[in-house]
JSON list of C-alpha atoms and ligand atoms in Angstrom, two decimals:
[
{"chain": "A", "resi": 4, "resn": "UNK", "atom": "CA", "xyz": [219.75, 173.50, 86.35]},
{"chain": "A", "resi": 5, "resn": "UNK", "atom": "CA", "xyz": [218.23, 176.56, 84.21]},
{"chain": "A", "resi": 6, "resn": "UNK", "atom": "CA", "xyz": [216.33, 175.43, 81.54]},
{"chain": "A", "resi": 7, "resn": "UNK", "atom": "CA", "xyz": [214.61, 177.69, 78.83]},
{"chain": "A", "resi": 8, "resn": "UNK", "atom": "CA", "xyz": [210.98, 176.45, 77.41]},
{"chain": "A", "resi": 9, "resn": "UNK", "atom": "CA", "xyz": [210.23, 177.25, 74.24]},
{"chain": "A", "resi": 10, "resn": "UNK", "atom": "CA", "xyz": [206.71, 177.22, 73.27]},
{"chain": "A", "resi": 11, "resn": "UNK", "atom": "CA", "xyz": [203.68, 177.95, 70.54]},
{"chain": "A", "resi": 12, "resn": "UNK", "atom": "CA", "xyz": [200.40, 177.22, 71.59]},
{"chain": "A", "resi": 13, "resn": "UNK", "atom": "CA", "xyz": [198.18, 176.37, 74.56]},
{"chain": "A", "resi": 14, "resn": "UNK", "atom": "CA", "xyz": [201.35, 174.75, 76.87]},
{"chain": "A", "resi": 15, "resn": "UNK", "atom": "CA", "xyz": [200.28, 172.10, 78.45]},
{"chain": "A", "resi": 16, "resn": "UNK", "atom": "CA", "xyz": [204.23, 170.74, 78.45]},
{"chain": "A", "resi": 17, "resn": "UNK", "atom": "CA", "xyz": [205.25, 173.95, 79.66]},
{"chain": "A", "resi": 18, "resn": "UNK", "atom": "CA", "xyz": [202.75, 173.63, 82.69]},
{"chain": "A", "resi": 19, "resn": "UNK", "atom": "CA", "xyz": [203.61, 169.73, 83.27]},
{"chain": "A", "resi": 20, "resn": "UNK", "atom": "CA", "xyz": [207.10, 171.15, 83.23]},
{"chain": "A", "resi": 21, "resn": "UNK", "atom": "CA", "xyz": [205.92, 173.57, 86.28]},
{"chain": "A", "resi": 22, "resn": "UNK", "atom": "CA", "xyz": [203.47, 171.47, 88.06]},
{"chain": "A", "resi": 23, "resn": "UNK", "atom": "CA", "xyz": [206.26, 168.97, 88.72]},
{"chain": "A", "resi": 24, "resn": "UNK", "atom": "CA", "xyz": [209.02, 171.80, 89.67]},
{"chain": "A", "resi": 25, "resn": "UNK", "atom": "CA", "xyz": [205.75, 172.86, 92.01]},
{"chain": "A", "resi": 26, "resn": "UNK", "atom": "CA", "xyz": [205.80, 168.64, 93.46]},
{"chain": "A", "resi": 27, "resn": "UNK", "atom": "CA", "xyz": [209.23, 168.29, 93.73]},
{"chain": "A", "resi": 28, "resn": "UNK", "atom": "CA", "xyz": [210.26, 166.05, 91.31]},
{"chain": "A", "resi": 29, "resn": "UNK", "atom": "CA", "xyz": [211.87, 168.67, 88.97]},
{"chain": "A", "resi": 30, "resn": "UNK", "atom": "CA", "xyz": [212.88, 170.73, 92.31]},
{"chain": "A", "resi": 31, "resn": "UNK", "atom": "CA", "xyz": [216.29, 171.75, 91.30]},
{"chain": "A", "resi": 32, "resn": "UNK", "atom": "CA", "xyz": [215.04, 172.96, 87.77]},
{"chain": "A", "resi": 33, "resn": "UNK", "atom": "CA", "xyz": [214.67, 177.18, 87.20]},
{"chain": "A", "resi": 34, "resn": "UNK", "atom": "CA", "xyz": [212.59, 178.03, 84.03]},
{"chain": "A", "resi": 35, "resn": "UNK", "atom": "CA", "xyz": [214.90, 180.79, 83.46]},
{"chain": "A", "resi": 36, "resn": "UNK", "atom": "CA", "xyz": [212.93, 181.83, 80.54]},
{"chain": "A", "resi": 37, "resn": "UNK", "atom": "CA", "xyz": [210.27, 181.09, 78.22]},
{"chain": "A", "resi": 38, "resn": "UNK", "atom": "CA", "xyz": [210.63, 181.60, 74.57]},
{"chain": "A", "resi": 39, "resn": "UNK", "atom": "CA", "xyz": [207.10, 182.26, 72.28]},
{"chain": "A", "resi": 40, "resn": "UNK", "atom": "CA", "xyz": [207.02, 182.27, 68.62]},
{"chain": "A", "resi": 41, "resn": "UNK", "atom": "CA", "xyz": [203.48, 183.71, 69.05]},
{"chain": "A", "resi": 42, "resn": "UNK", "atom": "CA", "xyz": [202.06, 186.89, 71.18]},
{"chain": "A", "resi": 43, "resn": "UNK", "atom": "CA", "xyz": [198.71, 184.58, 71.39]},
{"chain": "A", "resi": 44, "resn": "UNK", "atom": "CA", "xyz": [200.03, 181.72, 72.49]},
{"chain": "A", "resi": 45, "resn": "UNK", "atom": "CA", "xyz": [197.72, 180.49, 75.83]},
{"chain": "A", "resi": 46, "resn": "UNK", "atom": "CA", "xyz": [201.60, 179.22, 77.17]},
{"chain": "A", "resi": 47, "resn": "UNK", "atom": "CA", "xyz": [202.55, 183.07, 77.92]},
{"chain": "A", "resi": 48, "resn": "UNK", "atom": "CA", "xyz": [199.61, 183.22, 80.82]},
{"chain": "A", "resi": 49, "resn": "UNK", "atom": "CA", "xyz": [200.86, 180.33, 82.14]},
{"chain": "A", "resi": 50, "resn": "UNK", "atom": "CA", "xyz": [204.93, 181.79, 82.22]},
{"chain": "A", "resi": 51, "resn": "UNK", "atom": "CA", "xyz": [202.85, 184.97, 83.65]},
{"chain": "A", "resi": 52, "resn": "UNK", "atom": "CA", "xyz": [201.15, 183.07, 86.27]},
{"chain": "A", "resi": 53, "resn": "UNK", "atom": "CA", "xyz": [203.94, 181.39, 87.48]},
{"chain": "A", "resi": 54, "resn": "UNK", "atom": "CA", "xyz": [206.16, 184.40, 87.78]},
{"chain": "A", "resi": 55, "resn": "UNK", "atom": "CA", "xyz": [208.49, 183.36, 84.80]},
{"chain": "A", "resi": 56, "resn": "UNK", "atom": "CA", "xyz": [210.19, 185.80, 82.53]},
{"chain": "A", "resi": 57, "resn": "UNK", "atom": "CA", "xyz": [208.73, 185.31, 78.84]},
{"chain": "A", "resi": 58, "resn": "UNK", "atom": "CA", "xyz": [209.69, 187.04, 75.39]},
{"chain": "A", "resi": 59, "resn": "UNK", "atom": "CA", "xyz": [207.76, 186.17, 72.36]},
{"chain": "A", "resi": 60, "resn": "UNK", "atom": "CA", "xyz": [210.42, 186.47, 68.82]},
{"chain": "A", "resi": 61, "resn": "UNK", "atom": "CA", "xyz": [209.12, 185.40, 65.84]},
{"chain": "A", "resi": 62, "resn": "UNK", "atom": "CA", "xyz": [211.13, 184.98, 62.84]},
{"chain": "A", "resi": 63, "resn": "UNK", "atom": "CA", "xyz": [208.77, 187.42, 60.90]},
{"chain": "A", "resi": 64, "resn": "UNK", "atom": "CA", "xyz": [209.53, 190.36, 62.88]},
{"chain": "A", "resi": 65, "resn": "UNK", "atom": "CA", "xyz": [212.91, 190.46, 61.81]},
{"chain": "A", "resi": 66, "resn": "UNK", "atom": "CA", "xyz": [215.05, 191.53, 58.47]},
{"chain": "A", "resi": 67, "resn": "UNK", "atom": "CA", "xyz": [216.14, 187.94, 58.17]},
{"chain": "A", "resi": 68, "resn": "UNK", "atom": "CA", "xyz": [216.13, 184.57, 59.91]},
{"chain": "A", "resi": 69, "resn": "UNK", "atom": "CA", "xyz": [220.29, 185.17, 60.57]},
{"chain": "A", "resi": 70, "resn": "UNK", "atom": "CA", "xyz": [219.02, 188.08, 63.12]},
{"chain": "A", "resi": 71, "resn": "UNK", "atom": "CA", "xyz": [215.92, 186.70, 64.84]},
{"chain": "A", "resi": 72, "resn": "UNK", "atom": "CA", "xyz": [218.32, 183.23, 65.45]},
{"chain": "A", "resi": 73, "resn": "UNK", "atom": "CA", "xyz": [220.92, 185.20, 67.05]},
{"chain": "A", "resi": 74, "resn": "UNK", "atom": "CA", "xyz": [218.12, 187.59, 69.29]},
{"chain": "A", "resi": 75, "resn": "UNK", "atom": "CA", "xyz": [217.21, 183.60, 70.24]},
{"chain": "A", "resi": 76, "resn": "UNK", "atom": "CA", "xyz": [220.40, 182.77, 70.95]},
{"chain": "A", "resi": 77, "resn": "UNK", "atom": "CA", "xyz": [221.28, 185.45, 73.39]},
{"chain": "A", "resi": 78, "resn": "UNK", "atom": "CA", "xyz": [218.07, 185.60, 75.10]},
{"chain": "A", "resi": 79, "resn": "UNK", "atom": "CA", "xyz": [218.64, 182.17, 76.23]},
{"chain": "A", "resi": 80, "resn": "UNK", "atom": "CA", "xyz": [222.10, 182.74, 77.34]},
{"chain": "A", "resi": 81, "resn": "UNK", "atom": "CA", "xyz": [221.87, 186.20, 78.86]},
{"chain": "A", "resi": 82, "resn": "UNK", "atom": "CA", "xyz": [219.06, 184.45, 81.21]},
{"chain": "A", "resi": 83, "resn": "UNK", "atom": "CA", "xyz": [221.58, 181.65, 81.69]},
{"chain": "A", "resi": 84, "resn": "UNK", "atom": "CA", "xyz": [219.59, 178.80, 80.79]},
{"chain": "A", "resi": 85, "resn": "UNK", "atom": "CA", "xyz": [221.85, 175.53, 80.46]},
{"chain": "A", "resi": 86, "resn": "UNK", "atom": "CA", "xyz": [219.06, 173.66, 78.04]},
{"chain": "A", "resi": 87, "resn": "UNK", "atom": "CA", "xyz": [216.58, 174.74, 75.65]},
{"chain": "A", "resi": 88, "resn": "UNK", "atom": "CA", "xyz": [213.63, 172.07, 75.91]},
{"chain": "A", "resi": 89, "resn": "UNK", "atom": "CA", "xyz": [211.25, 172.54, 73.07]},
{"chain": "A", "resi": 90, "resn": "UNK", "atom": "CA", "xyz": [207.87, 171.80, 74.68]},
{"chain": "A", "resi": 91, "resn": "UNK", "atom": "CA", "xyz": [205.20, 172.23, 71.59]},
{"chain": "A", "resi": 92, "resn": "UNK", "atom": "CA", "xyz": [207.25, 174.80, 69.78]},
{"chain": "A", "resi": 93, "resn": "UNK", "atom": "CA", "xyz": [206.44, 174.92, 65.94]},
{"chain": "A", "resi": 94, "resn": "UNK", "atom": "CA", "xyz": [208.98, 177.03, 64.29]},
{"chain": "A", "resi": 95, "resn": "UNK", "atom": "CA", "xyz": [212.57, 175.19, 63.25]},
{"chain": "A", "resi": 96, "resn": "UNK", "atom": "CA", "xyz": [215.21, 177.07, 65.25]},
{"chain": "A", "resi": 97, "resn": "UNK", "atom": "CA", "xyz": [218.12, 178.84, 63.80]},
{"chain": "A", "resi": 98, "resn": "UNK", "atom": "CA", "xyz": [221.86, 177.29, 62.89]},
{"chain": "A", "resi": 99, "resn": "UNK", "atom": "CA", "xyz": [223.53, 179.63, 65.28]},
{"chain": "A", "resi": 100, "resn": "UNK", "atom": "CA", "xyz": [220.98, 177.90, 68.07]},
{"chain": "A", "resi": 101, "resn": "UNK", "atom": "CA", "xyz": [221.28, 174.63, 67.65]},
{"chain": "A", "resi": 102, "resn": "UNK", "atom": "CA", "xyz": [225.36, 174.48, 67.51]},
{"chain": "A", "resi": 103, "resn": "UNK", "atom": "CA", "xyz": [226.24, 176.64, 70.45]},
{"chain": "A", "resi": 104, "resn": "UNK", "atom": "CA", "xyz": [223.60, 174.22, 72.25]},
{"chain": "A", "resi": 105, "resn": "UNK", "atom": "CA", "xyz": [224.67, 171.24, 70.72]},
{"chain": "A", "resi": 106, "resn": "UNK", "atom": "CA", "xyz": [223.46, 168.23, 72.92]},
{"chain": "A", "resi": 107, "resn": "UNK", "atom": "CA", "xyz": [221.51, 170.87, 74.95]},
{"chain": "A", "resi": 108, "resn": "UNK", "atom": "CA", "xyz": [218.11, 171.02, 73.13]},
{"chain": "A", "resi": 109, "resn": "UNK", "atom": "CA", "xyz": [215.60, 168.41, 73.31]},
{"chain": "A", "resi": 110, "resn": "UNK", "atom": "CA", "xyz": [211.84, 168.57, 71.80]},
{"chain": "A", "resi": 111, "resn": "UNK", "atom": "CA", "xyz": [208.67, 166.60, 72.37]},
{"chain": "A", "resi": 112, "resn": "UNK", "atom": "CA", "xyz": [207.35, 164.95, 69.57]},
{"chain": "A", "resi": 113, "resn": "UNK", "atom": "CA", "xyz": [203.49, 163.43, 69.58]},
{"chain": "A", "resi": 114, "resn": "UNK", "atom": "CA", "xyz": [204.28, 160.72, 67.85]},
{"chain": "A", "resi": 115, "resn": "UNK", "atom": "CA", "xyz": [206.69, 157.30, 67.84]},
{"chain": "A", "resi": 116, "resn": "UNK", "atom": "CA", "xyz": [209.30, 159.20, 66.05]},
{"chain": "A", "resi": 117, "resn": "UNK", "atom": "CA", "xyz": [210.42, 157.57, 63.24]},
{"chain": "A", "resi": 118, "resn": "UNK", "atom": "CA", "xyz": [206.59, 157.65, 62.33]},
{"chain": "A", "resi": 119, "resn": "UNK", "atom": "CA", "xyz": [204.56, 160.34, 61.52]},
{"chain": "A", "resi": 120, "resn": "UNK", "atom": "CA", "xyz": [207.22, 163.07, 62.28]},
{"chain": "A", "resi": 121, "resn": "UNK", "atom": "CA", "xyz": [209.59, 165.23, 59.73]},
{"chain": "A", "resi": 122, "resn": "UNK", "atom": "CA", "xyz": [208.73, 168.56, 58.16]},
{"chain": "A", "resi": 123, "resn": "UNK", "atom": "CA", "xyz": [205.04, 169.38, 58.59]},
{"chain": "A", "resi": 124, "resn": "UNK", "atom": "CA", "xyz": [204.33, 166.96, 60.81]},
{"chain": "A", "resi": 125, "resn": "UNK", "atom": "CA", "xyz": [203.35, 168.62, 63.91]},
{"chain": "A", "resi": 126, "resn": "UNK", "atom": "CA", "xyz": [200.43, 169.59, 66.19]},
{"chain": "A", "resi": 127, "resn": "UNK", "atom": "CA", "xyz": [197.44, 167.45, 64.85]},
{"chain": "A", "resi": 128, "resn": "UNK", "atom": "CA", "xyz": [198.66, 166.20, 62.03]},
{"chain": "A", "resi": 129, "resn": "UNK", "atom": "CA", "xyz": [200.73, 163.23, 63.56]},
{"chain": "A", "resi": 130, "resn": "UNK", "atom": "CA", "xyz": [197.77, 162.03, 64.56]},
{"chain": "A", "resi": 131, "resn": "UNK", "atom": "CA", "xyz": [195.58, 162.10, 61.37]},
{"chain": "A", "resi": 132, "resn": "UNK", "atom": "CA", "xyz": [198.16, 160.31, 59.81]},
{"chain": "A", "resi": 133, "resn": "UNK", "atom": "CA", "xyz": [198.32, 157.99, 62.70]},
{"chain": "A", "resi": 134, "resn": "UNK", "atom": "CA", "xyz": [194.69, 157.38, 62.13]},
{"chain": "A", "resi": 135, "resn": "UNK", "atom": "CA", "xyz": [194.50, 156.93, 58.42]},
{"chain": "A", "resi": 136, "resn": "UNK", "atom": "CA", "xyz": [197.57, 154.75, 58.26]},
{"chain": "A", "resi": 137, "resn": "UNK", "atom": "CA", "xyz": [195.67, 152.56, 61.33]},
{"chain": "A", "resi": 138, "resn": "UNK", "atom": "CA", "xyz": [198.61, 152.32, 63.43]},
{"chain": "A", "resi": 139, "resn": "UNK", "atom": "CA", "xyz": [197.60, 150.54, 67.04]},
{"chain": "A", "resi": 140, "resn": "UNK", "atom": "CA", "xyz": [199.48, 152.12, 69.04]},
{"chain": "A", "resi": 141, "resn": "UNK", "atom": "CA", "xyz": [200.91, 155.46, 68.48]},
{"chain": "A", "resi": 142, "resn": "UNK", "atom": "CA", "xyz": [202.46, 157.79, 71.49]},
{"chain": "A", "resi": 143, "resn": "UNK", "atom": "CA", "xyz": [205.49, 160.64, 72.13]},
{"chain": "A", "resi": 144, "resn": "UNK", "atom": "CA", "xyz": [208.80, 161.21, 71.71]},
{"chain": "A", "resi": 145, "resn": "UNK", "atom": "CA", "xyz": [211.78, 163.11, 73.43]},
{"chain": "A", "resi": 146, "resn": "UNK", "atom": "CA", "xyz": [214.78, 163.33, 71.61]},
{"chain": "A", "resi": 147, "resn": "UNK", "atom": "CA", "xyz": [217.61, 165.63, 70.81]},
{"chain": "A", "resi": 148, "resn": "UNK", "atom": "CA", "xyz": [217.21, 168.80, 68.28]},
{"chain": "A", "resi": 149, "resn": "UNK", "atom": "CA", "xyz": [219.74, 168.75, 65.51]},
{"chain": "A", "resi": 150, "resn": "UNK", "atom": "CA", "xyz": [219.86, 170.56, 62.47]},
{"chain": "A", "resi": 151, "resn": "UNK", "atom": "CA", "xyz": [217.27, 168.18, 60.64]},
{"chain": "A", "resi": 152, "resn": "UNK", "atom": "CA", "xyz": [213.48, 168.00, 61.86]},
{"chain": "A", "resi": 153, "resn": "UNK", "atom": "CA", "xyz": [212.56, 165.10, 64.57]},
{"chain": "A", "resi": 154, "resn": "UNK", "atom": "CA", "xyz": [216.19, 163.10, 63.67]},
{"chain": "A", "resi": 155, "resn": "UNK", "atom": "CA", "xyz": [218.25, 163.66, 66.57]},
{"chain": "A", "resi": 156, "resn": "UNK", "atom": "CA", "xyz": [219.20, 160.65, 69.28]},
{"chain": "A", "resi": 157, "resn": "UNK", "atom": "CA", "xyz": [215.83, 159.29, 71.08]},
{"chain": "A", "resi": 158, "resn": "UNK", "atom": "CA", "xyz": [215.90, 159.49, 74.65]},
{"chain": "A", "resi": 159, "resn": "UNK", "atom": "CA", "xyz": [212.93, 158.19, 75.73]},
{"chain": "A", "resi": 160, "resn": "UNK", "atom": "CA", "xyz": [209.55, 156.99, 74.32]},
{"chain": "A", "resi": 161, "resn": "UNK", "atom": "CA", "xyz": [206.31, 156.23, 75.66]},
{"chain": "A", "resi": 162, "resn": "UNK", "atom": "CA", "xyz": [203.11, 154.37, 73.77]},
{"chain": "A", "resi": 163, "resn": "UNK", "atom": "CA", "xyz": [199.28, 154.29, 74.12]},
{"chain": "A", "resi": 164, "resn": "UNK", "atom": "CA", "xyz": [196.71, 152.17, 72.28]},
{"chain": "A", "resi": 165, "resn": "UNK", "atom": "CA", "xyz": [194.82, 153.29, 69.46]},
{"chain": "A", "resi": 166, "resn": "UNK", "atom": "CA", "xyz": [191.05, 152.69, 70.25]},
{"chain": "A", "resi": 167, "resn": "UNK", "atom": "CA", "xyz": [188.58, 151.95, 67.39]},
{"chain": "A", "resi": 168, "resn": "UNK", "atom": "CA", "xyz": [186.61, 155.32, 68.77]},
{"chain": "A", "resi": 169, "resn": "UNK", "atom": "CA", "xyz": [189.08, 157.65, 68.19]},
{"chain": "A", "resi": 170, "resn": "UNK", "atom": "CA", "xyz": [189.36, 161.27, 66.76]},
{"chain": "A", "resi": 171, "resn": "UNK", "atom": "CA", "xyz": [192.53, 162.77, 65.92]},
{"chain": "A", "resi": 172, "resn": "UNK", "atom": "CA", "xyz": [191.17, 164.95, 68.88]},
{"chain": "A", "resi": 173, "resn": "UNK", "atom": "CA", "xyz": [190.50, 162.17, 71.06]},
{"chain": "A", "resi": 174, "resn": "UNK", "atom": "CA", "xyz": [194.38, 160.77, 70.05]},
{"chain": "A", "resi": 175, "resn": "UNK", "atom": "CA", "xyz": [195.93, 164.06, 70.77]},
{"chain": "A", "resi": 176, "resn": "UNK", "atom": "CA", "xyz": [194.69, 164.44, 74.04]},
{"chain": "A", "resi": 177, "resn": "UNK", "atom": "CA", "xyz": [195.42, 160.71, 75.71]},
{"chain": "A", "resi": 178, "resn": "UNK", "atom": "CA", "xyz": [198.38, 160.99, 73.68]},
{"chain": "A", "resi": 179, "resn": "UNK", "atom": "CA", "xyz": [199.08, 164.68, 75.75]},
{"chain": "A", "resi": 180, "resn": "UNK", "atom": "CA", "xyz": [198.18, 163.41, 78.85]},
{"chain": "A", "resi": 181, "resn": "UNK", "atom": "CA", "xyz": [199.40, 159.79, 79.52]},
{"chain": "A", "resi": 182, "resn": "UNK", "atom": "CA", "xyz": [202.40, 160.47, 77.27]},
{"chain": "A", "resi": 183, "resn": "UNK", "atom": "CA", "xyz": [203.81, 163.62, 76.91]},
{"chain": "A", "resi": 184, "resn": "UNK", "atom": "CA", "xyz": [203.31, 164.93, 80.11]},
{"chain": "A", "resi": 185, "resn": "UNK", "atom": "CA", "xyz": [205.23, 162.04, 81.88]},
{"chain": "A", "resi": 186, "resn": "UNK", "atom": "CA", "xyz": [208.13, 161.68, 79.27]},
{"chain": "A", "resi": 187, "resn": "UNK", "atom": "CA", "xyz": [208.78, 165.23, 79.21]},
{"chain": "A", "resi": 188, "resn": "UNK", "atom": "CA", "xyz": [209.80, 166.06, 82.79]},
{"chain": "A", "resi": 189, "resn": "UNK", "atom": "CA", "xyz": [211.20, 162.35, 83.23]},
{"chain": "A", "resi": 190, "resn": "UNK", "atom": "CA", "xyz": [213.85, 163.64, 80.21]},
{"chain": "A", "resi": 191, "resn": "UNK", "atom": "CA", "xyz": [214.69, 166.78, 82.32]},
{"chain": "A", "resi": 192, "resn": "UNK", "atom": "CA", "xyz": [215.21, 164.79, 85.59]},
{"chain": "A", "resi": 193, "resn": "UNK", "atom": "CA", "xyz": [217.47, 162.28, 83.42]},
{"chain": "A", "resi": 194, "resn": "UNK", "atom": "CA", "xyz": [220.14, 165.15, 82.00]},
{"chain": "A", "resi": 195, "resn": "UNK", "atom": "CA", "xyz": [219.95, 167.18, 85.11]},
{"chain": "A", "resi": 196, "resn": "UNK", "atom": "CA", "xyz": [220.89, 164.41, 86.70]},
{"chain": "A", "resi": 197, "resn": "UNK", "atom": "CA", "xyz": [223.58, 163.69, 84.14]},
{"chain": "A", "resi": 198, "resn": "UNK", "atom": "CA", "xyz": [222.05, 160.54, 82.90]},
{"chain": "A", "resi": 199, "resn": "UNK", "atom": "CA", "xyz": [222.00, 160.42, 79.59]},
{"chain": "A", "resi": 200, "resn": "UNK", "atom": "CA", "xyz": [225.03, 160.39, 76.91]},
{"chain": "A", "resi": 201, "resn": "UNK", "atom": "CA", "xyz": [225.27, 160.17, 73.28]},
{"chain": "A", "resi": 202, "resn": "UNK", "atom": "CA", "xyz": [227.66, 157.75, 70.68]},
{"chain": "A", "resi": 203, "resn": "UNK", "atom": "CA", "xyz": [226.58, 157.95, 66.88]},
{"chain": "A", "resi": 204, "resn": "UNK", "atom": "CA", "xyz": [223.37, 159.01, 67.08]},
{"chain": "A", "resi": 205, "resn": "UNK", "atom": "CA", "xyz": [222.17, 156.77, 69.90]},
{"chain": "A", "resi": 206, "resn": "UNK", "atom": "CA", "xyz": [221.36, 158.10, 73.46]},
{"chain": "A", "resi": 207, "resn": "UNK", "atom": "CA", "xyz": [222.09, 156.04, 76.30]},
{"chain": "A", "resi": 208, "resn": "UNK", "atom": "CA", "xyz": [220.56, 156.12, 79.72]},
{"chain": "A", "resi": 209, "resn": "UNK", "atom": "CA", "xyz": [222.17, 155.14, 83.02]},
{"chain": "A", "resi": 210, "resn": "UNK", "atom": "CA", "xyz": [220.31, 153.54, 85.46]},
{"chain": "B", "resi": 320, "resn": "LIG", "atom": "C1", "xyz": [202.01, 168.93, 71.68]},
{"chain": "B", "resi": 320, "resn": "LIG", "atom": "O1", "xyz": [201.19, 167.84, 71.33]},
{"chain": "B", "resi": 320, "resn": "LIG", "atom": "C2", "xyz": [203.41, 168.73, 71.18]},
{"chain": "B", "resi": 320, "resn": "LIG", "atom": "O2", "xyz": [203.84, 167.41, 71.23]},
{"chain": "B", "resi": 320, "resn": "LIG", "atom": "C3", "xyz": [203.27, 169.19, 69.74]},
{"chain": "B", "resi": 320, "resn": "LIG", "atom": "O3", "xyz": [202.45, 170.32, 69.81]},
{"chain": "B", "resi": 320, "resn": "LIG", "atom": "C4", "xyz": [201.55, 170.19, 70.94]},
{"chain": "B", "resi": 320, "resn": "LIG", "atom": "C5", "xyz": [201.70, 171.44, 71.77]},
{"chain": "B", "resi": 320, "resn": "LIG", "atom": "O4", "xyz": [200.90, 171.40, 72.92]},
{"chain": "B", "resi": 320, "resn": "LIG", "atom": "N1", "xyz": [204.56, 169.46, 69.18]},
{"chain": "B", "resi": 320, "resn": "LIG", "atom": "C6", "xyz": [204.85, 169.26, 67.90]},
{"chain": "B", "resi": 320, "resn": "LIG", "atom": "O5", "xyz": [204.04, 168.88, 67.08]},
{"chain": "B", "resi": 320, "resn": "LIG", "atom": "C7", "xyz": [206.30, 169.56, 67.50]},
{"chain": "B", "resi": 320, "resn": "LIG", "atom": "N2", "xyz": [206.61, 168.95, 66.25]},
{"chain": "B", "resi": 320, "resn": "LIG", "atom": "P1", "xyz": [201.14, 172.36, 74.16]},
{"chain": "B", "resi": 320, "resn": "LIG", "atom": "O6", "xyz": [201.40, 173.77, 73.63]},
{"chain": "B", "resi": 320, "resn": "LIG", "atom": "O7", "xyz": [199.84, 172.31, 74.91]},
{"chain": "B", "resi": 320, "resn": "LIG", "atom": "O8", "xyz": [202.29, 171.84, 74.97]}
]
């Protein structure tokens, strides 16, 4: 399966994503393409390093949001990726996107999603609020991309303790690396392997 990664930042889900096409796990998964909203973002070294096509297009290089959506929209398809997967991507995607890839874009969330997720809730802010409402445990989501932010059907979850020494820093990073970095690739093994269906709102899993 050809999967587009959309990305923001530094990319550690986007290199997760490769290490375990690299081990094997994810071996029958192409990054066809990966998608920047920012020329700085660390994640574009990585798609360079690993010999993967990369465009950055963000919204505010364009006349209107209508325009940059659709440049999105046939990026992605012209490379002939089957699923978006949004893997620390900070910009809300365009209408036109998110219906011709209905049921085909999922995002990673650093949070237990219905907490500390919606509009404005991303990067380290899940996890301020995480540590000012003194939640004990707090984790990652992956879950399907609708039109409205972090509300789509859950597909999996996965949740660490919150320890009394911890920074939203400190947070962020287990949460990255004993969380997000498992439940990420484990989502793209279950739908490539046709695992994983939806009925009103709920996703399912096979075994
Ligand atoms: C990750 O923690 C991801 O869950 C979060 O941004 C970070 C990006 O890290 N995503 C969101 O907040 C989306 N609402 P990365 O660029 O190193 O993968």
């Amino acid at each position: 399966m050809r999967i587009a990664v959309f990305v923001s930042g530094g990319g550690t889900n986007l290199q997760a994503i490769i290490d375990r096409i690299k081990d094997g796990y994810l071996a029958d998964i192409d990054i066809g393409l990966v998608v920047s909203s920012s020329p700085k973002a660390y994640a574009l070294t990585r798609a360079s390093d690993n010999n993967i096509p990369s465009v950055v297009l963000s919204a505010k290089d364009f006349a209107s949001r209508e325009e940059w959506d659709l440049k999105v929209l046939n990026a992605v398809e012209e490379a002939g990726c089957e699923l978006i997967v949004l893997a620390g991507y900070l910009s809300l995607l365009g209408k036109e996107t998110v219906k011709a890839f209905s049921n085909r874009i999922i995002n990673i969330h650093p949070a237990l999603i219905p907490a500390f997720c919606g509009e404005g809730m991303y990067g380290i802010r899940p996890h301020i609020a995480a540590l000012a409402r003194g939640v004990k445990v707090s984790g990652a989501t992956v879950h399907f991309v609708n039109e409205e932010y972090d509300s789509g059907p859950i597909i999996i979850q996965k949740a660490v303790d919150v320890l009394p020494d911890d920074t939203p820093e400190i947070l962020q990073q287990r949460i990255m690396k004993e969380c997000e970095q498992e439940i990420l690739p484990k989502a793209i093994r279950l739908l490539a392997d046709g695992k994983v269906s939806i009925e009103n709102n709920i996703a399912y899993i096979k075994d």
